[in-house]
Coordinates of C-alpha atoms in Angstrom, one line a residue:
X6 CA 119.9 22.0 132.0
X7 CA 119.4 17.9 128.6
X8 CA 119.7 18.6 125.1
X9 CA 119.5 15.9 122.4
X10 CA 118.3 13.7 125.6
X11 CA 120.7 15.4 127.9
X12 CA 119.6 18.0 130.0
X13 CA 119.5 21.2 128.9
X14 CA 121.0 22.3 130.2
X15 CA 121.6 20.9 127.3
X16 CA 120.0 23.3 127.6
X17 CA 119.5 22.4 129.2
X18 CA 120.5 20.8 130.9
X19 CA 119.2 16.5 134.7
X20 CA 119.1 12.9 133.9
X21 CA 121.9 11.3 134.6
X22 CA 120.8 8.2 132.8
X23 CA 120.3 10.3 129.6
X24 CA 123.9 11.8 129.9
X25 CA 125.2 8.4 131.1
X26 CA 123.8 6.8 127.9
X27 CA 125.2 9.7 125.6
X28 CA 128.6 9.0 127.2
X29 CA 128.2 5.1 126.7
X30 CA 127.5 5.8 122.7
X31 CA 130.3 7.9 122.5
X32 CA 132.6 5.6 124.2
X33 CA 132.3 3.2 121.3
X34 CA 134.6 5.5 119.2
X35 CA 137.8 4.1 119.3
X36 CA 140.2 6.9 121.5
X37 CA 143.3 5.7 119.6
X38 CA 143.2 9.6 118.0
X39 CA 142.4 11.2 121.5
X40 CA 143.2 14.9 120.6
X41 CA 144.7 17.4 123.2
X42 CA 141.8 20.1 124.0
X43 CA 143.7 23.3 122.7
X44 CA 143.2 25.9 120.2
X45 CA 142.8 24.3 116.7
X46 CA 144.6 26.7 113.9
X47 CA 144.2 25.8 110.1
X48 CA 146.8 26.0 107.8
X49 CA 145.8 24.6 104.7
X50 CA 144.9 21.1 104.9
X51 CA 146.4 20.0 108.3
X52 CA 145.4 21.2 111.7
X53 CA 148.0 21.7 114.2
X54 CA 147.7 23.1 117.9
X55 CA 148.6 26.5 119.3
X56 CA 150.1 26.6 122.4
X57 CA 148.5 30.3 123.3
X58 CA 145.1 30.6 124.2
X59 CA 143.2 32.9 121.5
X60 CA 143.2 36.6 122.2
X61 CA 139.8 38.0 123.9
X62 CA 137.8 40.1 121.8
X63 CA 136.2 43.2 123.0
X64 CA 133.0 44.7 121.0
X65 CA 130.3 47.4 121.3
X66 CA 126.6 47.2 120.9
X67 CA 123.2 47.9 122.1
X68 CA 120.0 46.7 123.2
X69 CA 116.7 48.0 123.5
X70 CA 114.7 46.4 126.7
X71 CA 111.4 48.0 127.9
X72 CA 111.7 51.0 125.5
X73 CA 115.1 51.7 127.1
X74 CA 118.3 51.6 125.0
X75 CA 121.0 50.1 126.8
X76 CA 124.6 50.5 125.5
X77 CA 127.1 47.5 126.5
X78 CA 130.6 46.4 126.0
X79 CA 130.9 42.8 125.3
X80 CA 134.1 40.8 126.1
X81 CA 134.5 37.3 124.7
X82 CA 137.6 35.5 126.0
X83 CA 138.8 32.8 128.3
X84 CA 140.3 32.5 131.8
X85 CA 142.7 29.7 132.7
X86 CA 141.8 27.8 136.1
X87 CA 144.0 24.8 137.5
X88 CA 142.5 21.9 138.8
X89 CA 143.4 22.6 142.9
X90 CA 143.6 25.5 144.6
X91 CA 147.5 25.2 144.9
X92 CA 148.0 24.9 141.6
X93 CA 145.5 27.8 140.7
X94 CA 147.4 30.1 142.9
X95 CA 150.7 29.8 140.6
X96 CA 148.8 31.0 137.6
X97 CA 148.4 34.4 136.1
X98 CA 145.4 35.6 134.4
X99 CA 147.0 34.7 131.2
X100 CA 146.9 30.8 132.2
X101 CA 151.1 31.0 132.7
X102 CA 152.9 30.0 135.7
X103 CA 153.6 33.1 137.8
X104 CA 157.4 34.0 138.4
X105 CA 158.9 32.9 141.6
X106 CA 156.1 30.5 142.7
X107 CA 158.7 28.0 144.1
X108 CA 157.0 25.4 141.6
X109 CA 158.7 23.8 138.8
X110 CA 157.2 25.0 135.6
X111 CA 155.7 22.2 133.3
X112 CA 157.9 20.9 130.2
X113 CA 156.6 22.7 127.4
X114 CA 157.8 19.6 125.4
X115 CA 155.4 17.5 127.0
X116 CA 152.0 19.5 127.5
X117 CA 150.4 16.3 128.5
X118 CA 152.2 15.8 131.5
X119 CA 151.6 19.1 133.0
X120 CA 148.9 19.8 135.8
X121 CA 145.6 19.8 134.4
X122 CA 144.1 23.3 133.5
X123 CA 140.8 24.3 132.2
X124 CA 140.7 27.5 129.8
X125 CA 137.0 28.4 130.4
X126 CA 135.5 30.6 127.9
X127 CA 132.9 33.1 128.9
X128 CA 131.0 36.2 127.2
X129 CA 130.6 39.0 129.5
X130 CA 128.1 42.1 128.8
X131 CA 128.7 45.2 130.8
X132 CA 126.4 48.2 130.5
X133 CA 128.6 51.5 129.4
X134 CA 128.7 54.1 131.8
X135 CA 127.0 52.5 134.6
X136 CA 127.9 53.3 138.4
X137 CA 130.2 51.6 140.5
X138 CA 128.7 48.6 142.2
X139 CA 126.3 47.5 139.6
X140 CA 125.1 43.7 140.0
X141 CA 126.7 41.1 138.0
X142 CA 124.9 37.9 137.3
X143 CA 127.1 34.7 136.2
X144 CA 124.8 32.0 134.0
X145 CA 125.5 28.7 132.9
X146 CA 123.4 25.6 131.4
X147 CA 123.6 22.0 133.1
X148 CA 124.2 18.7 131.3
X149 CA 126.4 17.8 132.8
X150 CA 128.7 18.4 129.9
X151 CA 126.5 21.1 128.2
X152 CA 127.7 24.5 126.8
X153 CA 125.7 27.6 127.6
X154 CA 124.6 28.4 124.2
X155 CA 120.9 27.8 125.2
X156 CA 120.6 30.5 128.1
X157 CA 123.2 32.8 125.8
X158 CA 120.8 32.6 123.1
X159 CA 117.6 32.2 124.4
X160 CA 117.2 34.1 127.5
X161 CA 119.2 37.0 129.0
X162 CA 121.5 38.2 126.6
X163 CA 121.3 41.2 124.2
X164 CA 120.3 39.1 121.2
X165 CA 118.2 36.0 120.8
X166 CA 117.4 33.3 118.4
X167 CA 113.6 33.1 117.4
X168 CA 111.7 29.5 117.2
X169 CA 108.1 28.7 116.7
X170 CA 107.1 28.2 120.4
X171 CA 105.9 24.4 120.8
X172 CA 106.6 23.4 116.8
X173 CA 109.6 22.2 114.7
X174 CA 110.5 25.1 112.5
X175 CA 112.0 24.8 108.9
X176 CA 115.7 25.0 108.3
X177 CA 118.0 28.0 108.3
X178 CA 117.8 31.0 107.6
X179 CA 117.0 31.3 111.5
X180 CA 116.2 34.7 112.8
X181 CA 118.1 36.4 115.4
X182 CA 116.9 39.4 117.0
X183 CA 117.0 42.0 119.4
X184 CA 116.3 40.6 122.8
X185 CA 113.4 42.9 124.5
X186 CA 113.9 40.8 127.9
X187 CA 117.8 41.0 128.2
X188 CA 118.8 41.3 131.8
X189 CA 121.2 44.1 131.0
X190 CA 118.3 46.4 132.4
X191 CA 119.5 45.5 136.1
X192 CA 122.4 43.6 135.9
X193 CA 125.6 42.9 134.0
X194 CA 125.6 39.4 132.6
X195 CA 128.4 36.8 132.4
X196 CA 127.9 33.6 130.2
X197 CA 129.8 30.6 130.9
X198 CA 130.8 27.4 129.3
X199 CA 131.9 24.9 131.6
X200 CA 135.4 23.0 131.0
X201 CA 135.4 21.0 127.6
X202 CA 132.4 22.5 126.4
X203 CA 131.7 25.6 124.0
X204 CA 135.1 27.2 123.2
X205 CA 136.3 26.1 126.7
X206 CA 139.1 23.6 126.8
X207 CA 140.7 21.3 129.4
X208 CA 144.2 20.5 129.1
X209 CA 147.2 18.4 131.1
X210 CA 147.4 15.4 132.8
X211 CA 144.1 13.4 133.9
X212 CA 142.2 16.5 132.8
X213 CA 139.1 14.7 132.1
X214 CA 139.2 13.3 135.6
X215 CA 140.3 16.6 137.1
X216 CA 137.3 18.5 135.6
X217 CA 134.1 16.1 135.0
X218 CA 132.5 15.5 138.0
X219 CA 130.0 17.0 140.8
X220 CA 133.0 18.6 142.9
X221 CA 135.6 19.1 140.3
X222 CA 133.2 21.2 138.1
X223 CA 131.9 23.1 141.1
X224 CA 135.4 23.9 142.2
X225 CA 136.7 25.0 138.5
X226 CA 133.6 27.4 138.5
X227 CA 134.9 28.5 141.9
X228 CA 138.1 29.7 140.7
X229 CA 136.6 31.3 137.4
X230 CA 134.3 33.5 139.4
X231 CA 137.1 34.7 141.7
X232 CA 139.5 35.3 138.5
X233 CA 136.7 37.2 136.9
X234 CA 136.2 39.3 139.9
X235 CA 139.5 40.2 139.9
X236 CA 140.0 40.9 136.3
X237 CA 137.3 43.2 135.8
X238 CA 137.4 44.6 139.5
X239 CA 133.9 43.5 140.3
X240 CA 134.6 42.4 143.9
X241 CA 132.2 44.8 145.6
X242 CA 129.4 44.4 143.3
X243 CA 126.1 42.4 144.0
X244 CA 126.6 38.9 143.0
X245 CA 124.1 36.3 141.5
X246 CA 124.3 32.9 140.3
X247 CA 121.8 31.7 137.7
X248 CA 121.8 28.0 136.8
X249 CA 120.0 25.9 134.5
X250 CA 119.1 22.0 135.0
X251 CA 122.4 20.3 136.1
X252 CA 123.5 24.4 136.5
X253 CA 121.3 24.1 139.6
X254 CA 123.3 21.5 141.4
X255 CA 126.1 23.1 140.3
X256 CA 125.3 26.1 142.2
X257 CA 124.5 24.4 145.2
X258 CA 127.8 23.2 145.4
X259 CA 129.5 26.5 144.0
X260 CA 127.7 28.7 146.5
X261 CA 129.0 26.7 149.2
X262 CA 132.7 26.6 147.6
X263 CA 132.7 30.6 147.5
X264 CA 133.7 30.9 150.9
X265 CA 134.3 34.6 151.8
X266 CA 132.2 35.5 148.6
X267 CA 128.8 36.2 149.9
X268 CA 126.1 36.1 147.1
X269 CA 123.2 38.1 146.9
X270 CA 120.7 35.8 145.3
X271 CA 120.4 32.4 143.3
X272 CA 118.3 31.9 140.5
X273 CA 117.5 28.0 140.4
X274 CA 115.7 27.3 136.7
X275 CA 114.4 23.9 136.2
X276 CA 115.9 22.4 139.6
X277 CA 117.3 18.9 140.7
X278 CA 119.3 18.8 143.7
X279 CA 118.9 15.0 144.7
X280 CA 119.3 12.5 141.9
X281 CA 117.1 10.1 143.8
X282 CA 114.0 12.5 142.8
X283 CA 114.8 11.9 139.1
X284 CA 111.5 10.8 137.4
X285 CA 113.8 8.6 134.7
X286 CA 115.8 7.3 138.0
X287 CA 113.6 5.1 140.0
X288 CA 113.7 2.4 137.2
X289 CA 117.2 1.5 138.4
X290 CA 116.7 2.5 142.2
X291 CA 113.9 0.3 143.2
X292 CA 112.5 1.2 146.8
X293 CA 113.0 4.9 146.3
X294 CA 109.4 5.5 145.2
X295 CA 109.0 9.2 145.8
X296 CA 110.4 10.3 142.4
X297 CA 106.9 8.9 141.0
X298 CA 105.0 10.9 143.0
X299 CA 107.1 13.9 142.5
X300 CA 106.5 13.3 138.5
X301 CA 102.8 12.8 138.5
X302 CA 101.9 16.7 138.5
X303 CA 103.9 17.1 135.4
X304 CA 101.9 14.1 134.0
X305 CA 98.9 15.6 134.8
X306 CA 99.9 19.0 133.2
X307 CA 101.2 17.1 130.1
X308 CA 97.8 15.4 129.7
X309 CA 96.0 18.5 130.7
X310 CA 97.5 20.2 127.7
X311 CA 97.0 17.7 125.1
X312 CA 93.3 16.9 126.0
X313 CA 94.4 13.3 126.9
X314 CA 92.2 13.5 130.2
X315 CA 89.1 11.7 130.8
X316 CA 87.6 14.6 132.1
X317 CA 88.9 18.0 131.2
X318 CA 89.3 20.5 134.2
X319 CA 88.6 24.2 133.5
X320 CA 92.1 25.4 134.5
X321 CA 95.5 23.9 135.1
X322 CA 96.6 25.4 138.4
X323 CA 93.7 24.5 140.7
X324 CA 94.1 21.0 139.0
X325 CA 97.5 20.6 139.5
X326 CA 97.1 21.6 143.6
X327 CA 94.9 18.6 143.6
X328 CA 96.9 16.3 142.0
X329 CA 100.0 17.7 144.2
X330 CA 98.0 16.8 147.3
X331 CA 97.1 13.4 146.1
X332 CA 100.9 12.6 145.0
X333 CA 102.3 13.0 148.8
X334 CA 98.9 11.6 150.1
X335 CA 97.1 8.3 148.8
X336 CA 99.6 7.6 146.2
X337 CA 102.6 7.8 147.7
X338 CA 101.2 5.8 150.8
X339 CA 100.5 3.5 147.8
X340 CA 103.6 2.9 146.8
X341 CA 105.2 2.6 150.1
X342 CA 103.6 -0.4 150.7
X343 CA 105.2 -2.1 147.8
X344 CA 103.9 -6.1 147.5
X345 CA 102.1 -5.5 150.5
X346 CA 99.3 -3.2 148.8
X347 CA 96.1 -4.9 148.5
X348 CA 94.7 -5.6 145.1
X349 CA 91.8 -3.7 145.5
X350 CA 93.6 -0.5 146.5
X351 CA 96.3 -1.0 143.9
X352 CA 93.1 -1.1 141.2
X353 CA 91.4 2.1 142.8
X354 CA 94.8 3.9 142.6
X355 CA 95.1 2.9 138.9
X356 CA 92.0 4.3 138.3
X357 CA 92.7 7.6 140.0
X358 CA 95.9 8.0 138.1
X359 CA 94.0 7.4 135.0
X360 CA 92.1 10.3 135.8
X361 CA 94.9 12.5 136.2
X362 CA 97.4 11.2 133.5
X363 CA 94.8 9.7 130.8
X364 CA 96.9 6.4 130.9
X365 CA 94.9 3.3 130.6
X366 CA 94.1 1.7 133.7
X367 CA 95.1 -1.8 132.6
X368 CA 98.6 -0.2 131.6
X369 CA 98.9 1.4 135.2
X370 CA 98.2 -1.8 136.7
X371 CA 100.6 -3.5 134.8
X372 CA 103.2 -0.9 135.4
X373 CA 102.6 -1.6 139.2
X374 CA 101.5 2.2 139.6
X375 CA 105.2 3.0 138.7
X376 CA 105.9 5.0 135.3
X377 CA 109.0 6.5 134.3
X378 CA 109.2 9.8 132.3
X379 CA 110.6 8.1 129.3
X380 CA 107.8 5.3 129.3
X381 CA 105.1 8.3 129.9
X382 CA 106.6 10.4 126.8
X383 CA 105.9 7.2 124.9
X384 CA 102.6 6.0 126.4
X385 CA 100.5 9.5 126.4
X386 CA 100.0 10.1 122.7
X387 CA 100.7 6.3 121.6
X388 CA 97.4 5.8 119.7
X389 CA 98.1 8.7 117.6
X390 CA 101.8 7.2 116.8
X391 CA 103.1 10.5 118.3
X392 CA 106.2 10.7 121.2
X393 CA 105.6 13.5 123.7
X394 CA 108.5 15.9 124.4
X395 CA 110.7 15.3 127.6
X396 CA 112.0 18.7 128.0
X397 CA 108.8 20.1 127.3
X398 CA 105.8 18.1 126.9
X399 CA 104.3 20.5 124.5
X400 CA 106.4 19.2 121.8
X401 CA 105.3 16.1 120.2
X402 CA 107.0 14.2 117.2
X403 CA 106.4 11.3 115.0
X404 CA 107.2 7.6 116.9
X405 CA 110.4 6.0 115.9
X406 CA 109.3 2.4 117.1
X407 CA 105.6 2.2 117.9
X408 CA 106.4 -1.2 119.7
X409 CA 109.3 0.5 122.3
X410 CA 108.4 0.5 125.8
X411 CA 110.3 4.3 126.1
X412 CA 110.5 7.3 124.1
X413 CA 113.5 6.9 121.9
X414 CA 114.3 10.6 121.3
X415 CA 112.9 13.9 122.4
X416 CA 110.9 15.8 120.2
X417 CA 111.8 19.5 121.6
X418 CA 115.2 19.0 121.6
X419 CA 115.2 18.0 118.0
X420 CA 112.6 21.2 117.4
X421 CA 115.5 23.8 118.4
X422 CA 118.9 22.4 118.5
X423 CA 119.7 23.4 114.9
X424 CA 118.4 26.9 115.3
X425 CA 120.3 27.4 118.7
X426 CA 123.5 26.1 117.2
X427 CA 123.5 28.1 113.9
X428 CA 122.7 31.1 115.7
X429 CA 125.3 30.9 118.2
X430 CA 128.2 30.0 115.9
X431 CA 126.9 32.8 113.4
X432 CA 126.6 35.5 116.6
X433 CA 129.9 34.7 117.8
X434 CA 131.8 35.1 114.5
X435 CA 130.0 38.0 113.1
X436 CA 129.0 39.9 116.3
X437 CA 131.6 39.2 118.8
X438 CA 134.5 38.5 116.5
X439 CA 135.8 35.5 118.1
X440 CA 136.2 31.8 117.3
X441 CA 138.1 32.2 114.1
X442 CA 139.2 28.4 113.2
X443 CA 137.7 27.2 116.3
X444 CA 135.0 24.7 117.1
X445 CA 132.2 25.4 119.3
X446 CA 131.1 22.2 121.1
X447 CA 127.8 22.4 122.2
X448 CA 128.4 19.6 124.8
X449 CA 131.1 17.2 125.7
X450 CA 129.3 14.3 124.9
X451 CA 131.0 13.4 121.8
X452 CA 134.6 13.1 123.4
X453 CA 135.4 9.6 123.9
X454 CA 136.4 10.2 127.4
X455 CA 133.4 11.7 128.3
X456 CA 132.0 10.3 131.8
X457 CA 130.9 12.3 135.0
X458 CA 132.2 11.6 138.5
X459 CA 128.8 11.9 140.5
X460 CA 130.5 11.0 143.8
X461 CA 130.2 14.5 146.1
X462 CA 131.8 15.3 149.5
X463 CA 128.9 17.8 151.3
X464 CA 130.2 20.9 153.5
X465 CA 131.5 18.9 156.5
X466 CA 130.7 15.5 155.2
X467 CA 132.8 12.6 154.6
X468 CA 134.7 12.0 151.6
X469 CA 133.3 11.5 148.5
X470 CA 134.5 7.9 148.1
X471 CA 133.1 7.1 151.4
X472 CA 129.5 8.1 150.6
X473 CA 126.5 6.1 150.1
X474 CA 123.4 6.6 148.1
X475 CA 122.6 8.6 145.3
X476 CA 124.0 12.2 144.9
X477 CA 122.4 15.1 147.0
X478 CA 123.8 18.4 147.0
X479 CA 120.8 19.7 149.0
X480 CA 123.2 20.0 152.0
X481 CA 125.4 22.3 150.3
X482 CA 122.4 24.7 149.6
X483 CA 121.3 24.5 153.3
X484 CA 125.0 25.1 154.3
X485 CA 124.7 28.5 152.0
X486 CA 121.9 29.9 153.3
X487 CA 122.9 29.2 157.1
X488 CA 126.4 30.6 156.3
X489 CA 124.5 33.9 154.7
X490 CA 121.2 34.2 155.8
X491 CA 120.4 37.4 154.1
X492 CA 120.9 35.4 150.8
X493 CA 117.7 34.9 148.8
X494 CA 116.9 31.8 146.3
X495 CA 114.6 32.0 143.6
X496 CA 113.3 28.6 142.0
X497 CA 111.7 28.6 138.6
X498 CA 110.5 25.9 136.3
X499 CA 108.0 24.9 134.0
X500 CA 104.9 23.0 134.5
X501 CA 105.7 20.8 131.4
X502 CA 109.0 19.8 132.0
X503 CA 109.7 16.1 132.6
X504 CA 113.5 16.3 132.8
X505 CA 113.4 18.2 136.2
X506 CA 109.5 17.9 137.4
X507 CA 108.4 21.1 139.0
X508 CA 107.1 19.4 141.9
X509 CA 110.4 17.9 142.6
X510 CA 112.1 21.4 143.2
X511 CA 109.4 22.4 145.6
X512 CA 109.7 19.2 147.3
X513 CA 113.6 19.5 148.0
X514 CA 113.3 23.3 148.8
X515 CA 110.6 22.3 151.6
X516 CA 113.0 19.5 152.9
X517 CA 116.3 21.7 153.0
X518 CA 117.8 21.1 156.5
X519 CA 117.7 25.2 157.5
X520 CA 115.5 26.9 160.1
X521 CA 112.1 27.3 159.4
X522 CA 112.3 31.1 159.4
X523 CA 114.9 30.6 156.3
X524 CA 112.2 29.4 154.1
X525 CA 111.0 32.9 153.7
X526 CA 114.1 33.5 151.8
X527 CA 113.0 31.1 149.2
X528 CA 110.4 32.3 146.3
X529 CA 108.7 30.3 143.4
X530 CA 107.8 31.0 140.1
X531 CA 106.3 28.6 137.5
X532 CA 105.4 29.0 134.0
X533 CA 103.1 27.5 131.5
X534 CA 106.2 26.4 129.5
X535 CA 108.9 23.6 130.0
X536 CA 112.3 22.8 130.7
X537 CA 113.7 25.7 129.1
X538 CA 111.0 28.3 130.0
X539 CA 112.2 31.0 127.8
X540 CA 111.3 29.4 124.5
X541 CA 107.9 30.8 124.8
X542 CA 108.1 34.4 124.4
X543 CA 105.1 35.2 126.4
X544 CA 106.8 33.4 129.7
X545 CA 110.2 34.7 128.8
X546 CA 108.7 38.4 129.3
X547 CA 107.3 37.2 132.6
X548 CA 110.7 35.3 133.7
X549 CA 112.6 38.4 132.6
X550 CA 110.0 40.5 135.1
X551 CA 110.4 38.0 137.6
X552 CA 114.4 37.9 137.7
X553 CA 114.6 41.5 137.3
X554 CA 112.6 42.2 140.4
X555 CA 114.4 39.7 142.5
X556 CA 117.6 41.3 141.7
X557 CA 116.3 44.7 142.4
X558 CA 114.8 43.6 145.6
X559 CA 118.0 41.8 146.7
X560 CA 121.1 44.0 145.2
X561 CA 121.5 46.4 148.4
X562 CA 121.4 43.3 150.8
X563 CA 118.0 43.7 151.8

């Protein structure tokens, strides 16, 4: 997944409109003092750069899961990858050029002219004394431009930070506890920070251009995983990808990139694969109306939660099944008619939407039956001078500007970001013994050069610069599933997620270009939580159970 109105990713975090807004804000900074993204070492007052990467740190610990004490070895370190396959092949595990490559070594006096490389930070947890062939799961958040501290400190690592569900806690100290729901009971886990985030750094000529984009990013993760499998001798282990928010399109593209590396499974958390489906996007993409229909069930779930419906249904899920049917039926049919929709029909649809969302009929008519996610967040509790959360609509906070048409911030992001940032920084330095004199970057958004190249070349498709239309990586996942028909896919999400509405994920799965029989390889798991399903401890418990069962059921290639 967005964090601070980026996907989470950012947690989570997709909503490119938000990511671009943040990038635009960062662009206002003067970039005359651009810094090279290398390790910073403090020597008195001045800060100087060190050419050598920081040393890996290996520590030991234990976590209790389901009453079982699991001893583990933790490795916090970096692997350097090149920006092209040919360049990457010339680099050793330490990121230095291998001897006898036939290539000219970069001039150490001109590091800014060297070919671009990414020093990717990771924390790997290995169960001690485990049998050979134990599964390994690679986890990452999204953004794009988000570090993986959300999944690391909230989901399946050995420690997690405690936050009060659906509330904004007081400030530090925050509580870091044994994670009763760590995935270490069934798999080794590797948390990876994307290039330019966390402790990961990008270096060399055109480094932003070479790593910040749909295809560039996936290629970097592909090279990282291959290096990791070599370094730790895990080539013959069952392999899984778990991406959240923008991590889901990354997983789709990455899975297609991993040629000759058959995955046992992919876990997609809070999914968006086609950016035309973003509930924040259609305002700037007129004529592509399906995003409004796909967001409607989340509007309904949110209104249900806050008791804003004219008539409160007895239970959530049967109510949502009714809304889903209406969304792709009468509602979508009305949207497709555009200006040719009769006024009487428009009024009738607005009245039905009022029953499902709680929004006033007059407002829905003025909105031409089309309400974006940001507008819904603003309008749902407007009479209470309250803004509804975006990443998780169960959260709420005071309006900043009661007269604005859209929400100005995300109460969920504000409620938990400080806790996760503080916990990650303390845990890294205290427990993992890593990060001295380094800055952990929750995201790359503050970088003056941050922007994301949304162009994408699908497998067998035309070059990225010849593509028309919105970014859509559904062909990549379909390609992987057809190339590796035994691989399974687990789709998970929260009913209260406005960043990547749950019904959008269902819609995309049912429109993959795959044979009908391969639809049986996809399982669906939805929870009464938001974008970051794991902030609710009861949901985290169930999410762990579902993912663990998914791995147990696929690790033998079943």
